[in-house]
Amino acid sequence: MSNPRLEDHLVGLELQLVELVENKQRAVVQGRTADAADLERQIAGLQLELAAAAEQISEEESDPAPRALLFAPKAQRSAA
């Protein structure tokens, strides 16, 4: 990847996702079903955002590398 802002954003999303999943598991164990449902919605939103970022990365990486334009004159064959 060559986009540092996107890389930082992805790391942040992954950290948020890990935290939300842990919080949801805690809520389930503690019987807080309303909290668990809210956390599940937040998790789904982050997963969608991660998917969109992954799509953006794949589009950036699938673009062919820029090609150099050469304006040098071609060599001429000499008649011998």
Steps between C-alpha positions, in 0.01 A plus 500: 500500500626842421237712677615561860174671598301198388740269683456700822123499454498121455707447815261722694199310369656167591574619854143627540365171368703295747382717788135481394512122462650465849236734643223306327629170639510655847144629459377156390666330798352758737154462348482856365316407181408858404863607526610193305254582220621861484861384488412254223364788291818697558708196403302459178560866413874465553508185290332687215752780531788250498356336190477836324860579590612158376321565171671836469839338560438231241401765245815701573721194472336373183580820312797432276821673586555819306708446189785727406459703184816492294566772250850391401563479127522154352834376377550519126656213309786607287521373147831318468 
